[in-house]
Coordinates of C-alpha atoms and ligand atoms in Angstrom, one line a residue:
M13 CA 21.2 4.6 5.9
A14 CA 20.9 1.2 7.1
L15 CA 19.1 -1.4 5.1
Q16 CA 18.5 -4.2 8.1
K17 CA 16.4 -3.4 11.0
T18 CA 17.8 -4.4 15.1
A19 CA 14.4 -5.9 16.6
E20 CA 13.3 -3.0 18.3
E21 CA 13.8 -1.0 15.6
I22 CA 11.7 -3.1 14.0
E23 CA 8.9 -3.4 16.2
L24 CA 9.3 0.6 16.1
I25 CA 7.7 0.4 12.7
R26 CA 5.4 -1.9 13.3
E27 CA 4.3 0.2 16.2
S28 CA 3.6 2.5 13.6
A29 CA 2.3 1.0 10.4
L30 CA -0.2 -0.4 13.0
V31 CA -0.8 3.1 14.0
V32 CA -1.8 3.0 9.8
S33 CA -3.5 0.1 9.6
K34 CA -5.9 1.4 12.3
T35 CA -7.0 4.9 10.4
L36 CA -7.2 2.6 7.3
G37 CA -9.8 0.7 9.1
M38 CA -11.7 4.1 10.6
L39 CA -11.4 5.4 7.2
A40 CA -13.7 1.7 5.6
S41 CA -16.5 2.6 7.4
E42 CA -16.6 6.4 6.7
I43 CA -16.2 5.5 2.8
K44 CA -20.0 5.4 0.8
P45 CA -21.0 7.3 -1.8
G46 CA -21.8 10.9 -0.9
I47 CA -18.7 10.7 1.1
T48 CA -16.0 13.7 0.4
T49 CA -12.0 13.0 0.3
L50 CA -11.5 15.8 2.1
Y51 CA -13.9 14.9 4.5
L52 CA -11.4 11.3 4.9
D53 CA -8.3 12.9 4.6
G54 CA -9.2 15.9 9.2
L55 CA -10.0 12.0 10.2
A56 CA -7.5 10.4 9.0
E57 CA -5.7 13.3 10.7
S58 CA -7.1 13.8 14.0
F59 CA -6.9 9.8 13.9
I60 CA -3.4 9.9 13.9
R61 CA -3.0 12.3 16.2
D62 CA -5.2 11.2 18.2
H63 CA -2.8 7.8 18.6
G64 CA 0.7 9.8 19.4
A65 CA 1.3 10.0 15.9
E66 CA 2.3 12.7 13.2
P67 CA 0.5 12.2 9.4
G68 CA 3.6 10.7 7.8
F69 CA 3.0 12.5 4.1
L70 CA 1.6 15.8 5.2
G71 CA 4.7 18.3 4.2
L72 CA 6.5 15.3 3.0
Y73 CA 8.2 16.5 0.1
G74 CA 5.5 19.3 0.4
F75 CA 3.4 16.9 0.0
P76 CA -0.8 19.3 1.5
K77 CA -2.7 16.0 3.2
T78 CA -1.9 13.5 5.2
L79 CA -3.5 10.6 2.6
C80 CA -3.0 10.4 -0.8
V81 CA -6.3 9.5 -2.2
S82 CA -7.3 8.3 -5.6
P83 CA -10.0 7.5 -7.6
N84 CA -10.9 5.4 -9.9
E85 CA -8.3 6.0 -13.2
Q86 CA -6.0 7.9 -10.5
V87 CA -4.0 5.9 -10.1
V88 CA -1.1 7.3 -6.7
H89 CA -0.6 10.6 -4.9
G90 CA -4.1 12.2 -5.6
I91 CA -4.9 15.0 -3.3
P92 CA -8.0 15.0 -1.8
N93 CA -10.3 17.7 -2.8
D94 CA -14.0 17.8 -2.0
E95 CA -15.8 15.9 -5.2
P96 CA -17.9 13.5 -3.7
L97 CA -17.1 9.6 -4.0
E98 CA -19.3 8.5 -5.7
N99 CA -21.4 4.5 -6.3
G100 CA -19.4 2.7 -8.5
D101 CA -16.3 4.0 -7.6
I102 CA -13.1 2.5 -5.9
V103 CA -10.0 5.3 -3.8
S104 CA -7.5 3.8 -3.2
I105 CA -6.2 5.8 -0.4
D106 CA -2.5 5.9 1.2
C107 CA -1.2 6.9 4.1
G108 CA 2.0 7.7 6.5
A109 CA 3.2 7.4 10.4
L110 CA 6.1 8.7 10.9
K111 CA 5.9 7.5 16.0
N112 CA 8.9 7.4 17.8
G113 CA 11.4 8.7 14.9
Y114 CA 9.6 5.3 12.6
Y115 CA 6.6 5.6 9.8
G116 CA 4.5 3.5 8.6
D117 CA 3.6 3.2 5.4
H118 CA -0.5 1.9 4.0
A119 CA -2.0 1.6 1.0
Y120 CA -6.0 -0.1 0.7
T121 CA -8.1 0.5 -2.4
F122 CA -11.3 0.4 -1.5
K123 CA -15.3 -0.2 -3.5
V124 CA -17.4 2.5 -3.4
G125 CA -20.8 1.7 -3.0
E126 CA -21.7 -1.7 -5.6
V127 CA -18.8 -1.7 -8.6
D128 CA -18.4 -4.0 -11.5
H129 CA -17.1 -7.0 -12.0
D130 CA -14.4 -5.9 -13.8
V131 CA -13.3 -3.3 -11.9
R132 CA -13.8 -5.9 -7.9
Q133 CA -11.4 -8.3 -10.9
L134 CA -8.4 -5.9 -10.8
L135 CA -9.1 -4.7 -6.8
K136 CA -8.3 -8.3 -6.1
V137 CA -5.6 -9.8 -8.5
T138 CA -3.5 -6.7 -7.2
K139 CA -4.3 -7.7 -3.7
E140 CA -3.3 -11.5 -5.1
S141 CA 0.2 -9.9 -6.2
L142 CA 1.3 -7.7 -3.2
Y143 CA 1.5 -11.2 -1.3
F144 CA 2.4 -13.5 -4.1
G145 CA 5.7 -10.5 -4.5
I146 CA 5.9 -10.3 0.1
E147 CA 5.8 -14.8 -0.1
Q148 CA 10.0 -13.3 -1.7
F149 CA 11.0 -10.9 0.2
C150 CA 13.8 -13.7 2.6
V151 CA 15.9 -14.5 2.8
G152 CA 17.8 -16.5 -0.2
K153 CA 15.6 -14.3 -2.7
R154 CA 17.0 -10.7 -4.4
V155 CA 14.5 -7.8 -5.4
G156 CA 13.8 -8.8 -9.5
D157 CA 12.2 -11.6 -7.7
V158 CA 9.7 -9.8 -6.1
G159 CA 9.2 -8.2 -9.6
H160 CA 9.2 -10.5 -11.0
A161 CA 5.7 -12.9 -9.2
I162 CA 4.1 -8.9 -8.7
Q163 CA 4.3 -8.9 -12.3
K164 CA 3.6 -12.4 -13.3
H165 CA 0.0 -12.6 -12.0
V166 CA -1.2 -9.2 -12.7
E167 CA 0.1 -9.5 -16.9
S168 CA -2.0 -12.8 -16.4
Y169 CA -5.1 -10.5 -16.3
D170 CA -4.0 -8.6 -19.3
Y171 CA -3.1 -5.5 -16.5
G172 CA -0.2 -3.7 -16.6
V173 CA 2.6 -3.0 -14.0
V174 CA 3.2 0.9 -13.3
R175 CA 6.7 1.9 -14.1
E176 CA 7.3 4.2 -12.1
L177 CA 6.3 3.9 -8.9
V178 CA 8.3 0.7 -7.6
G179 CA 8.2 -0.3 -3.8
H180 CA 11.4 1.1 -1.7
G181 CA 12.7 0.4 1.4
L182 CA 11.4 1.8 5.7
G183 CA 12.9 3.3 8.4
K184 CA 14.1 6.0 10.3
T185 CA 12.4 7.3 6.4
M186 CA 10.2 7.6 4.5
H187 CA 12.0 5.8 1.7
E188 CA 14.9 4.3 1.8
K189 CA 17.6 1.6 -0.2
P190 CA 16.4 -0.2 -2.1
E191 CA 13.4 0.2 -4.8
I192 CA 11.1 -2.3 -5.3
P193 CA 9.6 -2.6 -8.2
N194 CA 6.6 -4.8 -9.3
Y195 CA 8.4 -6.0 -12.3
G196 CA 11.9 -7.7 -12.9
R197 CA 13.3 -10.4 -13.1
R198 CA 14.1 -14.2 -11.5
G199 CA 17.4 -13.4 -9.3
R200 CA 18.5 -10.0 -10.3
G201 CA 18.9 -7.4 -8.5
K202 CA 20.1 -6.8 -4.6
A203 CA 20.1 -10.2 -2.5
F204 CA 17.8 -9.1 0.3
A205 CA 19.4 -9.7 4.6
E206 CA 17.8 -10.3 7.7
G207 CA 16.4 -7.1 9.8
M208 CA 15.9 -4.9 6.3
V209 CA 12.4 -3.4 6.3
V210 CA 10.4 -2.9 3.4
A211 CA 7.4 -0.9 1.3
L212 CA 5.6 -3.3 -0.6
E213 CA 3.6 -2.0 -2.9
P214 CA 2.1 -2.8 -6.1
M215 CA 0.0 -0.7 -8.3
I216 CA -1.7 -2.2 -11.6
N217 CA -3.5 -0.9 -14.2
M218 CA -7.3 -2.5 -15.8
G219 CA -5.2 -1.2 -19.2
T220 CA -1.9 0.2 -19.6
H221 CA 1.6 0.4 -18.0
K222 CA 1.9 4.1 -19.5
V223 CA 0.6 7.2 -17.1
N224 CA 0.5 10.6 -17.6
Q225 CA 0.6 13.2 -14.4
L226 CA -1.3 16.5 -13.4
K227 CA -1.3 19.7 -13.5
D228 CA -1.2 20.1 -9.8
G229 CA 1.8 18.1 -9.6
W230 CA 1.8 15.8 -7.6
T231 CA -1.5 13.5 -8.9
I232 CA -0.6 10.2 -10.9
L233 CA -3.5 9.0 -13.8
T234 CA -3.8 6.2 -16.3
A235 CA -2.5 7.3 -18.7
D236 CA -5.8 5.5 -20.6
R237 CA -8.1 6.8 -17.8
K238 CA -8.7 3.1 -16.9
P239 CA -8.3 2.2 -13.1
S240 CA -5.8 1.6 -11.8
A241 CA -5.9 0.0 -7.5
H242 CA -3.4 -0.1 -5.0
F243 CA -2.5 -2.1 -2.3
E244 CA 1.0 -1.4 0.7
H245 CA 1.9 -3.4 3.2
N246 CA 5.3 -3.0 5.1
I247 CA 7.4 -5.8 5.4
A248 CA 10.7 -7.4 7.7
I249 CA 12.9 -9.9 7.3
V250 CA 12.9 -12.3 10.3
D251 CA 14.6 -15.4 10.8
G252 CA 14.8 -15.4 6.6
K253 CA 11.1 -15.0 6.5
P254 CA 9.0 -11.8 5.9
E255 CA 6.8 -11.1 8.4
L256 CA 3.9 -8.6 8.8
L257 CA 4.0 -5.4 10.3
S258 CA 1.1 -3.3 8.9
T259 CA -2.3 -5.7 8.4
F260 CA -5.2 -5.2 7.3
D261 CA -7.8 -7.2 10.0
Y262 CA -8.4 -2.8 10.4
V263 CA -10.4 -2.8 7.4
Y264 CA -12.2 -6.4 7.3
Q265 CA -13.1 -6.2 10.6
A266 CA -14.9 -2.9 10.2
L267 CA -16.6 -4.1 6.2
G268 CA -17.6 -7.7 7.7
I269 CA -15.2 -9.7 5.3
Q270 CA -13.1 -12.8 6.9
S271 CA -10.1 -13.9 5.9
D272 CA -7.0 -15.3 6.6
E273 CA -4.3 -13.7 4.1
E274 CA -1.6 -12.6 6.3
N275 CA -1.7 -15.1 8.3
R276 CA 1.2 -17.1 7.0
F277 CA 3.5 -14.8 7.2
R278 CA 2.7 -13.1 10.9
T279 CA 4.2 -14.4 13.8
K280 CA 3.6 -13.0 16.8
S281 CA -0.7 -12.4 16.8
L282 CA -1.9 -8.3 16.2
N283 CA -1.7 -6.7 19.7
K284 CA -5.6 -4.8 19.8
Ligands
LIG308 MG1 2.5 4.4 0.9
LIG309 MG1 5.7 3.4 0.3

């Protein structure tokens, strides 16, 4: 698998990533107390197919649904079910799309109704850590620089960095090399190069970094059952610098949030 993509391939991955971005934006306006995650899954599957793509997770390694939906103490890989979300929950939604032979893979953790201050801080700090990681994804830096930047930020809040799950290269397959842990040492690991495309995805726990897996063989949850947050973007290295391929703009539009956090990582305006 080529680690470095051509400009044409990067545009195809951008197209797939934008299908996921739009799907997350559509879901953002549906998430409220009382809604089930199975309902969200059905909406997402139809939406992705209506946009000329295939759900990227459905059937991948045998996963049974379109979305990974992981509320509260679930970290990732939760399976949509018929339990309603409740006021005060958070819910991480990870979504993949396959279009023109290339994958997009992108995640956001949503608030459900009114959420406690300490949980809101976990969401804010986790998303900030993603951008600290993205800053390091450029020519001249290495895998360990990304992990170090993420880890340093979240551990200053005494949060735990999940060790067992990592960011990854992205392209014709969902998970390519290199693996990019959300912890690490500066200057260590594989050097980044022009044309690399990755999914960076800090999974950050309010308490211990340790996790367990449910008997369903999929769901990862925190060992202390405290909440966990997950944000994921797709990024290419273009002209030596990080170029965002995915966007939270559709989510922000749906939620009425003003943000310019992505601007410094985007040379191309979004085709809406
Ligand atoms: Mg993902
Ligand atoms: Mg991923």
